[in-house]
Short mmCIF file of N, CA and C in Angstrom, two decimals:
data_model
loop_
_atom_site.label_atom_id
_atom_site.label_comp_id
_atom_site.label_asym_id
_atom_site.label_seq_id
_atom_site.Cartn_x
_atom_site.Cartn_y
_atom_site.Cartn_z
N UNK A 116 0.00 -137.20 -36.53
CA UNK A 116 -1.23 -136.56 -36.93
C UNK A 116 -0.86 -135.21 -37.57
N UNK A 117 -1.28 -134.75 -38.20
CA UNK A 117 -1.12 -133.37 -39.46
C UNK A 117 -1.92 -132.36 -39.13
N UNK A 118 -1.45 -131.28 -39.21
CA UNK A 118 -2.51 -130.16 -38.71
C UNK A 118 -3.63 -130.44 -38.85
N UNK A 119 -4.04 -130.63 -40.06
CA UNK A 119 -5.44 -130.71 -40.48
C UNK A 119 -6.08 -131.32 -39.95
N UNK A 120 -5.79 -132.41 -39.96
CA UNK A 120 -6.65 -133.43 -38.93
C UNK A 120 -6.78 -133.10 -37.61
N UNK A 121 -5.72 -132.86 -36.63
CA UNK A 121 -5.68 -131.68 -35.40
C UNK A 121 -6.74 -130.51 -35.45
N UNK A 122 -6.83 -130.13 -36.34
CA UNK A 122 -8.07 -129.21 -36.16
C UNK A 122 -9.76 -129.39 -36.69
N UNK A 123 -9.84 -130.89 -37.37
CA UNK A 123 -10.95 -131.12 -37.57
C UNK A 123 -11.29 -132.10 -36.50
N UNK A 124 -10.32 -132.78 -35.34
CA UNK A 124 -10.29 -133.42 -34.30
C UNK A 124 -11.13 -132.48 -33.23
N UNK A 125 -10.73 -131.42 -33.48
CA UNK A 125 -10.56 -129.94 -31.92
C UNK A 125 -12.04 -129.68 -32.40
N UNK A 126 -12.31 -129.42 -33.34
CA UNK A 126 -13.64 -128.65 -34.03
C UNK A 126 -14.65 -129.91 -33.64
N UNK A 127 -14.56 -130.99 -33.83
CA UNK A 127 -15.99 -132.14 -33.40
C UNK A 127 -15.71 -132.42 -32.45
N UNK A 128 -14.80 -132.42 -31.68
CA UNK A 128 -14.61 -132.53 -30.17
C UNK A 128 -15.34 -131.38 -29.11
N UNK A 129 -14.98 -130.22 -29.84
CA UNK A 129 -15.87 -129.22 -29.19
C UNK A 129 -17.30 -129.37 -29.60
N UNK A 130 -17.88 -130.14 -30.86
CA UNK A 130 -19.02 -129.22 -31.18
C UNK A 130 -19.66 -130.60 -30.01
N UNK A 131 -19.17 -131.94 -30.28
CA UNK A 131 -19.76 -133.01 -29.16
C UNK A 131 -20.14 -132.25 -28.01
N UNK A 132 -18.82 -132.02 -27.27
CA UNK A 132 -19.13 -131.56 -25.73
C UNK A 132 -20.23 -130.31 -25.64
N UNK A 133 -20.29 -129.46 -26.65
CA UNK A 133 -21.43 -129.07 -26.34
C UNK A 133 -23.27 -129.50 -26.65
N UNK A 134 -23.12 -130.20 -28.03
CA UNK A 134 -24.24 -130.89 -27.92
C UNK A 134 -24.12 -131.66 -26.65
N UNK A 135 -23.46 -132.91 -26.26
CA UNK A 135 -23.84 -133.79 -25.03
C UNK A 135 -24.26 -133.05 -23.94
N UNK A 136 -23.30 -132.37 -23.34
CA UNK A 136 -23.43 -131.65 -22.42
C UNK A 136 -25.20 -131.18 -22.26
N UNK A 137 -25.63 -130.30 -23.56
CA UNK A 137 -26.54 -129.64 -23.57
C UNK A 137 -27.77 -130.53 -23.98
N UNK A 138 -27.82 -131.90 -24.06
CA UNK A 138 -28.98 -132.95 -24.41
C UNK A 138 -28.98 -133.55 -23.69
N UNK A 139 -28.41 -133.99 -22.36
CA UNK A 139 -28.21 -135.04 -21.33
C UNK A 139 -28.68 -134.20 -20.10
N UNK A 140 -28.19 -132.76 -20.45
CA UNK A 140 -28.47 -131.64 -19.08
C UNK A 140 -30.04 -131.04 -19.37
N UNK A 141 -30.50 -131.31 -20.36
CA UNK A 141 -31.87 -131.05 -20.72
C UNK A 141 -32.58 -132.44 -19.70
N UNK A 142 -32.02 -133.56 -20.23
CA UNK A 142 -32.63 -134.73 -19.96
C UNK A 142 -33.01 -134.62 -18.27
N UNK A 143 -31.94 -134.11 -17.45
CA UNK A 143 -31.54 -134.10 -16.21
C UNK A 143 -32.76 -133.16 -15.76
N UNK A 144 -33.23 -132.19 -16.56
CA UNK A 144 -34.27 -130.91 -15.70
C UNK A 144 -35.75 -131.61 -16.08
N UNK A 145 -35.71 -132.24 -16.72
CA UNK A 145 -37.63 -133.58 -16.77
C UNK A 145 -37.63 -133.78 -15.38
N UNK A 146 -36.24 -134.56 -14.75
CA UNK A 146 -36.43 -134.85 -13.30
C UNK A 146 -36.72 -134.11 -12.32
N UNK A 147 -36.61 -132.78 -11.84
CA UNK A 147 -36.49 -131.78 -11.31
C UNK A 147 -37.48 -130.68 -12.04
N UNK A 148 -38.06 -131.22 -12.68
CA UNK A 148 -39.15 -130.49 -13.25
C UNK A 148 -39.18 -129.10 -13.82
N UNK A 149 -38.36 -128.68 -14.54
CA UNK A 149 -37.64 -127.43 -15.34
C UNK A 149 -37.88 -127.60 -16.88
N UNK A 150 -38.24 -126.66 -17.50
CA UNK A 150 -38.23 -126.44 -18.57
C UNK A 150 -37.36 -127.38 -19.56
N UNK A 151 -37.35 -128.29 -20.02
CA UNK A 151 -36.04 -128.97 -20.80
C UNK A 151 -35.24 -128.02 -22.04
N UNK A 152 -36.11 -127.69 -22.92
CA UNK A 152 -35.23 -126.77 -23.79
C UNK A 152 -34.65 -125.12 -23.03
N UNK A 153 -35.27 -124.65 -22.17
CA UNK A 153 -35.08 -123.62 -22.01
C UNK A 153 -33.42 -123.98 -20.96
N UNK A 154 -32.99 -124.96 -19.79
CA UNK A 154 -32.49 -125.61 -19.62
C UNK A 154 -30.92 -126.11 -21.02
N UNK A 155 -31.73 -126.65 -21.94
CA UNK A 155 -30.55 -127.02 -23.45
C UNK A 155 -30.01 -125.45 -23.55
N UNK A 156 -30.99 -124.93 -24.01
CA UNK A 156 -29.90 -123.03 -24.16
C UNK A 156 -29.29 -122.85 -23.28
N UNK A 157 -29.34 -122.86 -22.32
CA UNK A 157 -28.35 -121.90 -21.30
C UNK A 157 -27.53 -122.94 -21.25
N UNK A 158 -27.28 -124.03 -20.91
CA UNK A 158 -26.28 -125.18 -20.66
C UNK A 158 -25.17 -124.65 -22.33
N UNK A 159 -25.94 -125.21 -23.06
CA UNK A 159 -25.13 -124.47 -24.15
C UNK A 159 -24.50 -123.56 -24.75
N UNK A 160 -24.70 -122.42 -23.89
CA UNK A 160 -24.10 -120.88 -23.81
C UNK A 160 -23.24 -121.25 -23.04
N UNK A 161 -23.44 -121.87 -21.60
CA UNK A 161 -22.72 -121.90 -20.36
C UNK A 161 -21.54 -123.07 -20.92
N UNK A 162 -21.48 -123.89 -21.43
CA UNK A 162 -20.40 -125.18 -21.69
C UNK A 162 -19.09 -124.87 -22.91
N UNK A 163 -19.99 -123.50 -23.53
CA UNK A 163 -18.84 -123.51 -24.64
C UNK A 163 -17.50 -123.41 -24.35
N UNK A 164 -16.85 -122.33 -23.22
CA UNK A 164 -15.84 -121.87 -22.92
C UNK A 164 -14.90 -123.42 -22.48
N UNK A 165 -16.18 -124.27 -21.75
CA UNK A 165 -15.36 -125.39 -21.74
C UNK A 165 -15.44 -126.26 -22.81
N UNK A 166 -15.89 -126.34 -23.58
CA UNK A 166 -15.98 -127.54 -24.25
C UNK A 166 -14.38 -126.83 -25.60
N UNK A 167 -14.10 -125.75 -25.48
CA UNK A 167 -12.70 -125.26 -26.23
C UNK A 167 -11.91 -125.84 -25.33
N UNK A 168 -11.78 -125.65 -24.09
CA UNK A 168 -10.79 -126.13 -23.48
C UNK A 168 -10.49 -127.50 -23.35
N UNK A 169 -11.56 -128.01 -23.69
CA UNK A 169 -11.53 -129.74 -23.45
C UNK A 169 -10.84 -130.33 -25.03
N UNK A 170 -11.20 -129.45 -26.11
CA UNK A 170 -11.39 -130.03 -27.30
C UNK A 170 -9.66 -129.47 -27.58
N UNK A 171 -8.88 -128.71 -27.24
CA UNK A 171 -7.45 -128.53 -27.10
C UNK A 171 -6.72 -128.74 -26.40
N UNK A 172 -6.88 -130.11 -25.22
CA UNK A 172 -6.11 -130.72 -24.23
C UNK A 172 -5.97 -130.07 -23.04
N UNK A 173 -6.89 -129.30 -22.82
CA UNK A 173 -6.31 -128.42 -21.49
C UNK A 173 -5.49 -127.45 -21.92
N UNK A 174 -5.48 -126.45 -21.00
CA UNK A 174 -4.84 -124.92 -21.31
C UNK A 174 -3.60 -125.37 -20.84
N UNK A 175 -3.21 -125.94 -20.06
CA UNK A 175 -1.61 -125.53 -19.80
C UNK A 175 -1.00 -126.12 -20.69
N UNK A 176 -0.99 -126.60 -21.49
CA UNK A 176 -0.06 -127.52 -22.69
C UNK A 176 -0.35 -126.45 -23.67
N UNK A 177 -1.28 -125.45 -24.23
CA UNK A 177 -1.60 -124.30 -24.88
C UNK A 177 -0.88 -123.31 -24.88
N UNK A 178 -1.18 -123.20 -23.17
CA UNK A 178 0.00 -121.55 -22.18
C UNK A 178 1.42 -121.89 -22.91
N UNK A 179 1.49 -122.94 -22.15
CA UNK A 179 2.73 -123.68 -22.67
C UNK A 179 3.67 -123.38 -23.96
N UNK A 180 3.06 -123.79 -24.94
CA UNK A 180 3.12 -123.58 -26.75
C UNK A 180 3.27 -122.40 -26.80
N UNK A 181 2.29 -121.57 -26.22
CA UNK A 181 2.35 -120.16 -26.23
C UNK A 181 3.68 -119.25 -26.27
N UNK A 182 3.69 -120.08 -24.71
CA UNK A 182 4.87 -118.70 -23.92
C UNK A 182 6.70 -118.89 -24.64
N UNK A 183 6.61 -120.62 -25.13
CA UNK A 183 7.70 -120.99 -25.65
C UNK A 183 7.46 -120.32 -27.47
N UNK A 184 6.31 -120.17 -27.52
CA UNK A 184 6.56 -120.16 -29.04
C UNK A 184 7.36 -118.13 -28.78
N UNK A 185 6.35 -117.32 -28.08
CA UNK A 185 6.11 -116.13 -28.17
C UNK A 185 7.83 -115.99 -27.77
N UNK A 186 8.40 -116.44 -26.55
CA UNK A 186 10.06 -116.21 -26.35
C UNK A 186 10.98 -116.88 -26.61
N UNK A 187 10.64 -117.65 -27.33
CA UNK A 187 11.89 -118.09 -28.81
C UNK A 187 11.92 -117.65 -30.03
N UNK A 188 10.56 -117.13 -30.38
CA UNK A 188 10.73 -116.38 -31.78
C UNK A 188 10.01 -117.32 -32.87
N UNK A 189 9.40 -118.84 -32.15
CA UNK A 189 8.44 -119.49 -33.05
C UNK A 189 7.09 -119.20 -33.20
N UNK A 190 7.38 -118.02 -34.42
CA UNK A 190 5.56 -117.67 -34.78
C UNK A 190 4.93 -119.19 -35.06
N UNK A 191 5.42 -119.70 -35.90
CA UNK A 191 5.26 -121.15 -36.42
C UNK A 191 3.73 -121.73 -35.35
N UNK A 192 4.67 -121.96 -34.40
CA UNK A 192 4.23 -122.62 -32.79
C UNK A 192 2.72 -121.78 -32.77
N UNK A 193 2.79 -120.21 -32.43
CA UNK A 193 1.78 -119.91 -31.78
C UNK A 193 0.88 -119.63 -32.49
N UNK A 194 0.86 -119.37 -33.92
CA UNK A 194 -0.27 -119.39 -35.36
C UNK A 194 -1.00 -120.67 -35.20
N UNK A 195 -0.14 -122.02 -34.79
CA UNK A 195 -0.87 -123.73 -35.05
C UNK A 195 -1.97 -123.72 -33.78
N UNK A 196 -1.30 -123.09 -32.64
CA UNK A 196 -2.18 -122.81 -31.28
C UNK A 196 -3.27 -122.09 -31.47
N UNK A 197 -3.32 -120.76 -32.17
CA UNK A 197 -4.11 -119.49 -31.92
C UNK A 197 -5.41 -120.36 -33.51
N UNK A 198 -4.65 -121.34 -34.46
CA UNK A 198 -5.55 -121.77 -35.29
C UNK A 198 -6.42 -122.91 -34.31
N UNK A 199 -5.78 -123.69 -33.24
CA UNK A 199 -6.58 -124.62 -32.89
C UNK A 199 -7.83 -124.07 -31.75
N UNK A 200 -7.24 -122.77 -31.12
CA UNK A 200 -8.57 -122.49 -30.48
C UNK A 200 -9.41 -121.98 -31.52
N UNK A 201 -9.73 -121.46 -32.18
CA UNK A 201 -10.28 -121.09 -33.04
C UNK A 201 -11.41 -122.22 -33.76
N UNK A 202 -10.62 -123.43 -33.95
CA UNK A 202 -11.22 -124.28 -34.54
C UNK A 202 -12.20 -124.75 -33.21
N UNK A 203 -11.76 -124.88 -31.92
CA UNK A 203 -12.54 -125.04 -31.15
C UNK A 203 -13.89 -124.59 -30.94
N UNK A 204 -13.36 -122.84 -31.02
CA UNK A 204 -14.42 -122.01 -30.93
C UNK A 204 -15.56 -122.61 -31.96
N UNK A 205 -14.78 -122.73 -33.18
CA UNK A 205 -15.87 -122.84 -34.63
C UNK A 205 -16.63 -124.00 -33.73
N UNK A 206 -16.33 -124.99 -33.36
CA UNK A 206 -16.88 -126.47 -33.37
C UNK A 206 -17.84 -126.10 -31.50
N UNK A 207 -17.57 -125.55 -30.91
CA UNK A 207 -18.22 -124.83 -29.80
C UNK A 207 -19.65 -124.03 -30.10
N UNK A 208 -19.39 -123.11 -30.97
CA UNK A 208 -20.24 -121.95 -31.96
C UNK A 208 -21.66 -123.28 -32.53
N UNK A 209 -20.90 -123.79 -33.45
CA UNK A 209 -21.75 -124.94 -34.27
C UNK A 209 -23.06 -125.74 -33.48
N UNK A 210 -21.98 -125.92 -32.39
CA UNK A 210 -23.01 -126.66 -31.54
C UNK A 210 -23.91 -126.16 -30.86
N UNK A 211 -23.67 -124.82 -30.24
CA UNK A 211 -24.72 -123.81 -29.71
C UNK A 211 -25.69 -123.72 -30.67
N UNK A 212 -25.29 -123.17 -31.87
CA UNK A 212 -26.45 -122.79 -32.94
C UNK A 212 -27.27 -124.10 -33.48
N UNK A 213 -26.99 -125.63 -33.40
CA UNK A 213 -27.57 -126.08 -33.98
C UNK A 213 -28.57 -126.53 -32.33
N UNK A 214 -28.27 -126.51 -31.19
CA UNK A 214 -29.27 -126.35 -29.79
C UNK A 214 -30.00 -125.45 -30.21
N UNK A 215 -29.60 -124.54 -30.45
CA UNK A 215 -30.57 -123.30 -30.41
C UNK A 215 -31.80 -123.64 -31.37
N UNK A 216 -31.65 -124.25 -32.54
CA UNK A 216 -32.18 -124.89 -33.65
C UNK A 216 -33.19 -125.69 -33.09
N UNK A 217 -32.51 -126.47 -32.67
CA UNK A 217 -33.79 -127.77 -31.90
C UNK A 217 -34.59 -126.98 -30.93
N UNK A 218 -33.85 -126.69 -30.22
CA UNK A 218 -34.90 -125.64 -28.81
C UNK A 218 -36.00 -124.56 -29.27
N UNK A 219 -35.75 -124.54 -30.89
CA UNK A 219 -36.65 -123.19 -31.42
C UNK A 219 -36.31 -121.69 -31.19
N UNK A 220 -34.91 -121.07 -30.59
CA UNK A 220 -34.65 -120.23 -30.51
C UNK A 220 -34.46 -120.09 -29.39
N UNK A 221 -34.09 -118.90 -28.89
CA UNK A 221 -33.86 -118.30 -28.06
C UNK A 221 -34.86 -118.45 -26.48
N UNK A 222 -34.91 -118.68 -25.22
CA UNK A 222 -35.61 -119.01 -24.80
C UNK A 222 -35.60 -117.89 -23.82
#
């Protein structure tokens, strides 16, 4: 697989986990009788941090890349890392804002 694709993988992987997360956990507060969109926002604020971590294999294979790239001297290594959270973030970000969209804003 080629960078590129690695990071358009990481970016819809994150933006999924936070839409699902945040449309299924809406679904879940009808039962329990809670607000459903107001419920979608916060789930969606609250999931991003994970849905980066999910969408880049878990942090320790990251740390990992990291600590080997940073004390061997492979910038190489930790630029491809520091680009894939990033792409996470983007695809994390995306998905919040387009919840926020459906929910009508801010709740």
């Amino acid at each position: 697989m080629t960078f590129e694709q690695k990071m358009v993988i990481i970016f819809f992987t994150a933006l999924g986990v936070v839409l699902g997360a945040s449309i299924i956990g809406s679904a879940s507060a009808v039962f329990v009788r809670q607000p459903p969109a107001t419920t979608m926002v916060r789930l969606a604020g609250e999931i991003k941090i994970w849905a980066i971590v999910a969408a880049i294999g878990g942090t320790f294979t990251a740390i990992e890349v990291l600590e080997s790239g940073i004390f061997a001297g492979e910038i190489r290594a930790v630029l491809k890392q520091f680009l894939y959270v990033i792409s996470g973030f983007a695809g994390a970000q995306v998905g919040y804002f387009l919840i926020l969209y459906l929910a009508g804003g801010k709740n």
